[in-house]
């Protein structure tokens, strides 16, 4: 015991008897830098999926095998849960399981390790199903243009520009609606994404982008003219995409008034899972086809890392091993010929 104290490995056995729900409450209180929406998701996952299983379990009694079995239960729909309207549990997607197990559940146990209630986190090495991003919804350019034209007919010209902006720039919808006139540099055809609208139970409020840092994105030439029309004679702080009365556009209202009607008018209502976020995925697919590398795509889309970009869109990148071999062959030939000369 003395050796463990000196080496910083000592854990008070009574702390390992703390119930999971109590440590989870402490973990939530420690999350001072997350948005209201993220906090609400953490609380929902704890209440719905995690606490029904682990609420009264001492943190020191949680074992790797127990967590692995729970992951299987989440995958098959055979798990305890607190669901609304007496719904029965159903198999969860790999992305949901990742959030529940690796972000929230493991986050609570990480906190227990940090405050020395536990020596190690048994959830970190547990394997979870790999997310299948091939199920993402993409539109091709013809479908995008048909949708944009439909949005103009059911709404205003700005609604068509919103569709095209989402599809050919790739910002998140609430980043788009938070753009201000002063964020646009028409000479460089660049936009500084500094803020986004955060949704909460009470109202929308402005906050930093999802990554927590501003970023610069580029827009294609054809968008310059419609953007100039939108910002003409507007002050620097005016929103680029404005509601009828001049304020910012609420994404929930826009989906109800414009998006759903435009999808039907464009004949795209049979595409399952089509949402405004699908336009962001469509941008990624178009950019990759055009030759964008993973780092450029990461910067444009505001992902925290290139590995995240590859996790989501890696299957879209073409197989270029043969091209690399051909380039090496050409470089070698050029070097040998120039040496002989």
Coordinates of C-alpha atoms in Angstrom, one line a residue:
X1 CA 0.0 0.0 0.0
X2 CA 2.8 2.4 0.9
X3 CA 4.5 1.6 -2.4
X4 CA 1.3 2.3 -4.3
X5 CA 0.9 5.6 -2.5
X6 CA 4.4 6.7 -3.3
X7 CA 4.0 5.7 -7.0
X8 CA 0.7 7.4 -7.3
X9 CA -1.2 4.1 -7.9
X10 CA -3.2 4.0 -4.7
X11 CA -7.0 3.9 -4.9
X12 CA -9.1 4.0 -1.8
X13 CA -11.2 0.7 -1.9
X14 CA -14.2 2.6 -0.6
X15 CA -14.2 4.9 -3.7
X16 CA -14.6 1.8 -5.9
X17 CA -17.9 1.1 -4.1
X18 CA -19.4 4.3 -5.4
X19 CA -22.5 3.7 -7.5
X20 CA -22.2 4.4 -11.2
X21 CA -25.1 6.9 -11.2
X22 CA -23.4 9.0 -8.6
X23 CA -20.1 9.2 -10.5
X24 CA -22.1 9.9 -13.7
X25 CA -23.7 13.0 -12.0
X26 CA -20.2 14.2 -11.0
X27 CA -19.0 13.7 -14.6
X28 CA -21.9 15.7 -16.0
X29 CA -21.2 18.6 -13.6
X30 CA -17.6 18.6 -14.8
X31 CA -18.6 19.1 -18.5
X32 CA -18.3 22.9 -18.5
X33 CA -17.2 23.3 -22.1
X34 CA -20.0 21.4 -24.0
X35 CA -22.9 23.0 -25.7
X36 CA -26.5 22.7 -24.4
X37 CA -27.3 20.3 -27.2
X38 CA -24.4 18.0 -26.4
X39 CA -25.2 18.1 -22.7
X40 CA -28.8 17.2 -23.5
X41 CA -27.6 14.2 -25.6
X42 CA -25.4 13.0 -22.7
X43 CA -28.3 13.2 -20.3
X44 CA -30.6 11.4 -22.7
X45 CA -28.3 8.5 -23.3
X46 CA -27.6 8.2 -19.5
X47 CA -31.3 8.2 -18.7
X48 CA -32.4 6.0 -21.6
X49 CA -29.7 3.4 -22.2
X50 CA -27.0 3.5 -19.5
X51 CA -28.5 4.0 -16.1
X52 CA -31.1 1.3 -16.6
X53 CA -28.2 -1.1 -16.8
X54 CA -25.5 0.4 -14.6
X55 CA -27.2 2.9 -12.3
X56 CA -26.7 1.0 -9.0
X57 CA -23.6 -1.0 -9.9
X58 CA -20.4 -0.1 -8.0
X59 CA -17.9 1.3 -10.4
X60 CA -15.3 -1.1 -9.1
X61 CA -17.5 -4.1 -10.0
X62 CA -17.7 -3.2 -13.7
X63 CA -15.7 -5.7 -15.7
X64 CA -14.6 -5.8 -19.3
X65 CA -16.7 -8.9 -20.1
X66 CA -19.8 -7.3 -18.6
X67 CA -19.4 -4.3 -20.9
X68 CA -18.8 -6.5 -23.9
X69 CA -22.0 -8.4 -23.2
X70 CA -23.8 -5.1 -22.9
X71 CA -22.5 -4.0 -26.3
X72 CA -24.0 -7.2 -27.8
X73 CA -27.3 -6.5 -26.1
X74 CA -27.3 -3.0 -27.6
X75 CA -26.6 -4.5 -31.0
X76 CA -29.4 -7.1 -30.8
X77 CA -32.1 -5.0 -29.0
X78 CA -32.0 -7.2 -25.9
X79 CA -31.1 -4.5 -23.4
X80 CA -32.8 -2.7 -20.4
X81 CA -33.9 0.8 -21.3
X82 CA -36.2 3.6 -20.2
X83 CA -38.1 4.4 -23.4
X84 CA -41.1 6.7 -23.9
X85 CA -44.6 5.4 -24.7
X86 CA -43.7 1.9 -23.6
X87 CA -41.7 1.2 -26.8
X88 CA -39.7 -2.0 -26.9
X89 CA -35.9 -1.8 -27.3
X90 CA -34.7 -2.2 -30.8
X91 CA -31.2 -2.9 -32.2
X92 CA -29.1 0.3 -32.1
X93 CA -26.9 1.4 -35.0
X94 CA -23.1 1.3 -34.6
X95 CA -22.9 5.1 -34.5
X96 CA -25.4 5.1 -31.6
X97 CA -23.5 2.4 -29.7
X98 CA -20.3 4.3 -30.2
X99 CA -21.8 7.4 -28.6
X100 CA -23.4 5.5 -25.7
X101 CA -20.5 3.2 -24.9
X102 CA -17.3 5.0 -25.9
X103 CA -18.3 8.7 -25.4
X104 CA -20.7 8.7 -22.4
X105 CA -20.3 5.5 -20.5
X106 CA -16.5 5.4 -20.9
X107 CA -16.4 9.1 -20.3
X108 CA -17.9 8.5 -16.8
X109 CA -15.3 5.9 -16.0
X110 CA -12.5 8.1 -17.4
X111 CA -13.6 10.6 -14.9
X112 CA -13.5 8.0 -12.1
X113 CA -9.9 7.2 -13.1
X114 CA -9.0 10.9 -13.2
X115 CA -10.3 11.5 -9.6
X116 CA -8.6 8.2 -8.5
X117 CA -11.7 6.2 -7.8
X118 CA -10.5 3.6 -10.2
X119 CA -7.0 2.5 -11.4
X120 CA -8.1 1.9 -15.0
X121 CA -11.1 2.2 -17.3
X122 CA -12.5 -1.2 -18.3
X123 CA -14.5 0.3 -21.2
X124 CA -11.7 1.7 -23.2
X125 CA -10.6 -1.6 -24.8
X126 CA -14.0 -3.0 -25.4
X127 CA -14.7 -3.6 -29.1
X128 CA -17.8 -2.0 -30.6
X129 CA -19.4 -2.5 -34.0
X130 CA -17.8 -0.5 -36.7
X131 CA -20.0 2.3 -38.1
X132 CA -21.2 1.6 -41.6
X133 CA -21.0 5.0 -43.3
X134 CA -21.9 3.5 -46.7
X135 CA -25.6 4.0 -45.8
X136 CA -25.2 7.8 -46.1
X137 CA -27.5 9.5 -48.5
X138 CA -25.9 11.4 -51.5
X139 CA -27.5 13.4 -54.3
X140 CA -25.9 13.8 -57.6
X141 CA -25.6 17.2 -59.3
X142 CA -28.8 16.8 -61.4
X143 CA -30.8 16.0 -58.3
X144 CA -29.3 18.9 -56.4
X145 CA -30.2 21.3 -59.2
X146 CA -33.7 19.9 -59.4
X147 CA -34.1 20.3 -55.6
X148 CA -32.7 23.9 -55.7
X149 CA -35.2 24.8 -58.5
X150 CA -38.0 23.3 -56.5
X151 CA -37.0 25.2 -53.4
X152 CA -37.2 28.5 -55.4
X153 CA -40.7 27.7 -56.5
X154 CA -42.1 26.8 -53.1
X155 CA -40.2 29.6 -51.4
X156 CA -37.9 32.4 -52.6
X157 CA -34.7 32.6 -54.7
X158 CA -32.7 32.6 -51.5
X159 CA -34.0 29.1 -50.7
X160 CA -32.5 27.7 -54.0
X161 CA -29.2 29.4 -53.1
X162 CA -29.3 27.7 -49.7
X163 CA -29.6 24.3 -51.4
X164 CA -26.8 25.0 -53.7
X165 CA -24.6 26.5 -51.0
X166 CA -25.0 23.5 -48.8
X167 CA -24.3 21.1 -51.7
X168 CA -21.3 22.9 -53.2
X169 CA -19.6 24.4 -50.0
X170 CA -20.4 21.7 -47.5
X171 CA -21.0 23.7 -44.3
X172 CA -23.5 22.5 -41.7
X173 CA -27.0 24.0 -42.0
X174 CA -26.8 26.1 -38.9
X175 CA -23.3 27.3 -39.8
X176 CA -24.8 28.5 -43.1
X177 CA -27.7 30.3 -41.4
X178 CA -25.2 32.0 -39.0
X179 CA -23.0 33.5 -41.7
X180 CA -22.8 37.3 -41.7
X181 CA -22.0 39.6 -44.6
X182 CA -18.6 40.4 -43.1
X183 CA -17.6 36.8 -43.2
X184 CA -17.4 36.7 -47.0
X185 CA -14.2 37.6 -49.0
X186 CA -15.4 37.8 -52.6
X187 CA -11.9 38.5 -53.9
X188 CA -10.5 35.2 -52.6
X189 CA -13.9 33.4 -52.9
X190 CA -13.6 32.4 -49.3
X191 CA -15.9 32.5 -46.2
X192 CA -14.8 32.5 -42.6
X193 CA -17.1 30.2 -40.6
X194 CA -17.0 31.7 -37.1
X195 CA -20.3 30.7 -35.5
X196 CA -23.2 28.4 -35.6
X197 CA -26.8 28.4 -34.2
X198 CA -27.1 26.1 -31.2
X199 CA -30.5 24.6 -30.6
X200 CA -31.8 24.1 -27.1
X201 CA -35.2 23.4 -25.5
X202 CA -35.8 27.1 -25.0
X203 CA -34.4 28.9 -28.0
X204 CA -31.6 29.2 -30.5
X205 CA -28.4 31.0 -29.6
X206 CA -25.1 31.7 -31.4
X207 CA -22.0 29.7 -30.4
X208 CA -18.7 28.5 -31.9
X209 CA -18.7 25.9 -34.7
X210 CA -18.9 22.3 -33.8
X211 CA -15.1 21.8 -33.8
X212 CA -14.8 24.8 -31.4
X213 CA -12.6 26.7 -33.8
X214 CA -13.3 29.0 -36.8
X215 CA -12.3 27.8 -40.2
X216 CA -12.1 29.2 -43.8
X217 CA -14.0 27.5 -46.6
X218 CA -13.9 28.2 -50.3
X219 CA -17.0 28.6 -52.6
X220 CA -17.2 28.0 -56.4
X221 CA -17.4 30.9 -58.9
X222 CA -21.0 30.4 -59.8
X223 CA -22.1 31.2 -56.3
X224 CA -20.4 34.6 -56.2
X225 CA -23.2 36.4 -58.1
X226 CA -26.2 35.1 -56.0
X227 CA -24.2 35.8 -52.8
X228 CA -23.5 39.3 -54.0
X229 CA -27.2 39.8 -54.5
X230 CA -28.0 38.6 -51.0
X231 CA -25.5 40.9 -49.3
X232 CA -26.0 44.0 -51.5
X233 CA -26.3 47.2 -49.4
X234 CA -26.4 45.1 -46.2
X235 CA -24.3 45.9 -43.1
X236 CA -21.4 43.7 -42.1
X237 CA -23.4 42.2 -39.3
X238 CA -26.4 41.3 -41.4
X239 CA -27.1 37.6 -42.0
X240 CA -26.3 36.4 -45.5
X241 CA -29.4 34.1 -45.6
X242 CA -32.2 36.1 -44.1
X243 CA -35.8 35.3 -43.3
X244 CA -38.6 37.3 -44.9
X245 CA -38.6 39.9 -42.0
X246 CA -34.8 40.2 -42.1
X247 CA -33.7 38.1 -39.2
X248 CA -31.9 34.8 -39.2
X249 CA -33.5 31.7 -40.6
X250 CA -34.6 29.0 -38.1
X251 CA -33.6 25.6 -39.4
X252 CA -36.6 23.8 -38.0
X253 CA -39.0 26.3 -39.7
X254 CA -37.1 26.1 -42.9
X255 CA -37.3 22.3 -43.0
X256 CA -41.0 22.5 -42.5
X257 CA -41.9 25.3 -44.9
X258 CA -39.3 24.8 -47.7
X259 CA -37.3 21.6 -47.5
X260 CA -40.1 19.0 -47.3
X261 CA -42.2 20.7 -50.0
X262 CA -39.2 21.0 -52.3
X263 CA -38.2 17.4 -51.8
X264 CA -41.7 16.4 -52.9
X265 CA -41.8 18.8 -55.8
X266 CA -38.4 17.6 -57.1
X267 CA -39.7 14.0 -56.9
X268 CA -37.1 12.9 -54.3
X269 CA -39.5 11.9 -51.6
X270 CA -38.7 8.2 -52.2
X271 CA -35.1 8.6 -51.1
X272 CA -35.1 7.2 -47.6
X273 CA -33.1 9.3 -45.0
X274 CA -32.8 12.4 -47.2
X275 CA -32.3 15.4 -44.9
X276 CA -30.6 18.8 -45.4
X277 CA -27.4 17.2 -43.9
X278 CA -27.4 14.9 -47.0
X279 CA -26.4 17.9 -49.0
X280 CA -23.2 18.1 -46.9
X281 CA -22.5 14.5 -47.7
X282 CA -23.2 15.2 -51.3
X283 CA -20.6 18.0 -51.3
X284 CA -18.0 15.5 -49.9
X285 CA -18.8 13.0 -52.7
X286 CA -18.5 15.7 -55.4
X287 CA -15.3 17.1 -53.9
X288 CA -13.7 13.6 -53.7
X289 CA -14.7 12.9 -57.3
X290 CA -13.1 16.2 -58.3
X291 CA -9.8 15.1 -56.7
X292 CA -9.9 16.7 -53.3
X293 CA -7.5 15.0 -50.8
X294 CA -8.5 14.1 -47.3
X295 CA -6.7 17.1 -45.6
X296 CA -8.5 19.6 -47.8
X297 CA -11.8 17.9 -47.3
X298 CA -11.2 17.9 -43.5
X299 CA -10.5 21.6 -43.4
X300 CA -13.5 22.5 -45.6
X301 CA -15.9 20.4 -43.6
X302 CA -14.6 21.3 -40.2
X303 CA -13.8 17.8 -39.0
X304 CA -11.5 17.6 -35.9
X305 CA -9.1 15.2 -37.7
X306 CA -8.4 13.7 -41.0
X307 CA -9.0 10.3 -39.5
X308 CA -12.6 11.2 -38.8
X309 CA -13.0 12.3 -42.5
X310 CA -11.6 9.0 -43.6
X311 CA -13.9 7.1 -41.2
X312 CA -16.9 8.7 -42.8
X313 CA -16.0 9.1 -46.5
X314 CA -13.0 6.8 -46.9
X315 CA -15.0 4.4 -49.0
X316 CA -15.6 7.1 -51.6
X317 CA -11.9 7.7 -52.3
X318 CA -10.9 5.9 -55.5
X319 CA -8.3 3.2 -55.5
X320 CA -5.1 5.0 -56.7
X321 CA -2.4 2.4 -56.1
X322 CA -1.9 1.9 -59.8
X323 CA -1.7 5.7 -60.4
X324 CA 1.0 6.0 -57.7
X325 CA 3.0 3.2 -59.3
X326 CA 2.7 4.8 -62.8
X327 CA 3.9 8.2 -61.4
X328 CA 7.0 6.5 -59.7
X329 CA 7.7 4.8 -63.0
X330 CA 7.6 8.0 -64.9
X331 CA 9.7 9.8 -62.4
X332 CA 12.4 7.1 -62.5
X333 CA 12.4 7.1 -66.4
X334 CA 12.8 10.9 -66.4
X335 CA 15.6 10.8 -63.9
X336 CA 17.5 8.1 -65.9
X337 CA 17.1 9.9 -69.2
X338 CA 18.2 13.3 -67.8
X339 CA 21.3 11.6 -66.3
X340 CA 22.3 10.1 -69.6
X341 CA 21.9 13.5 -71.3

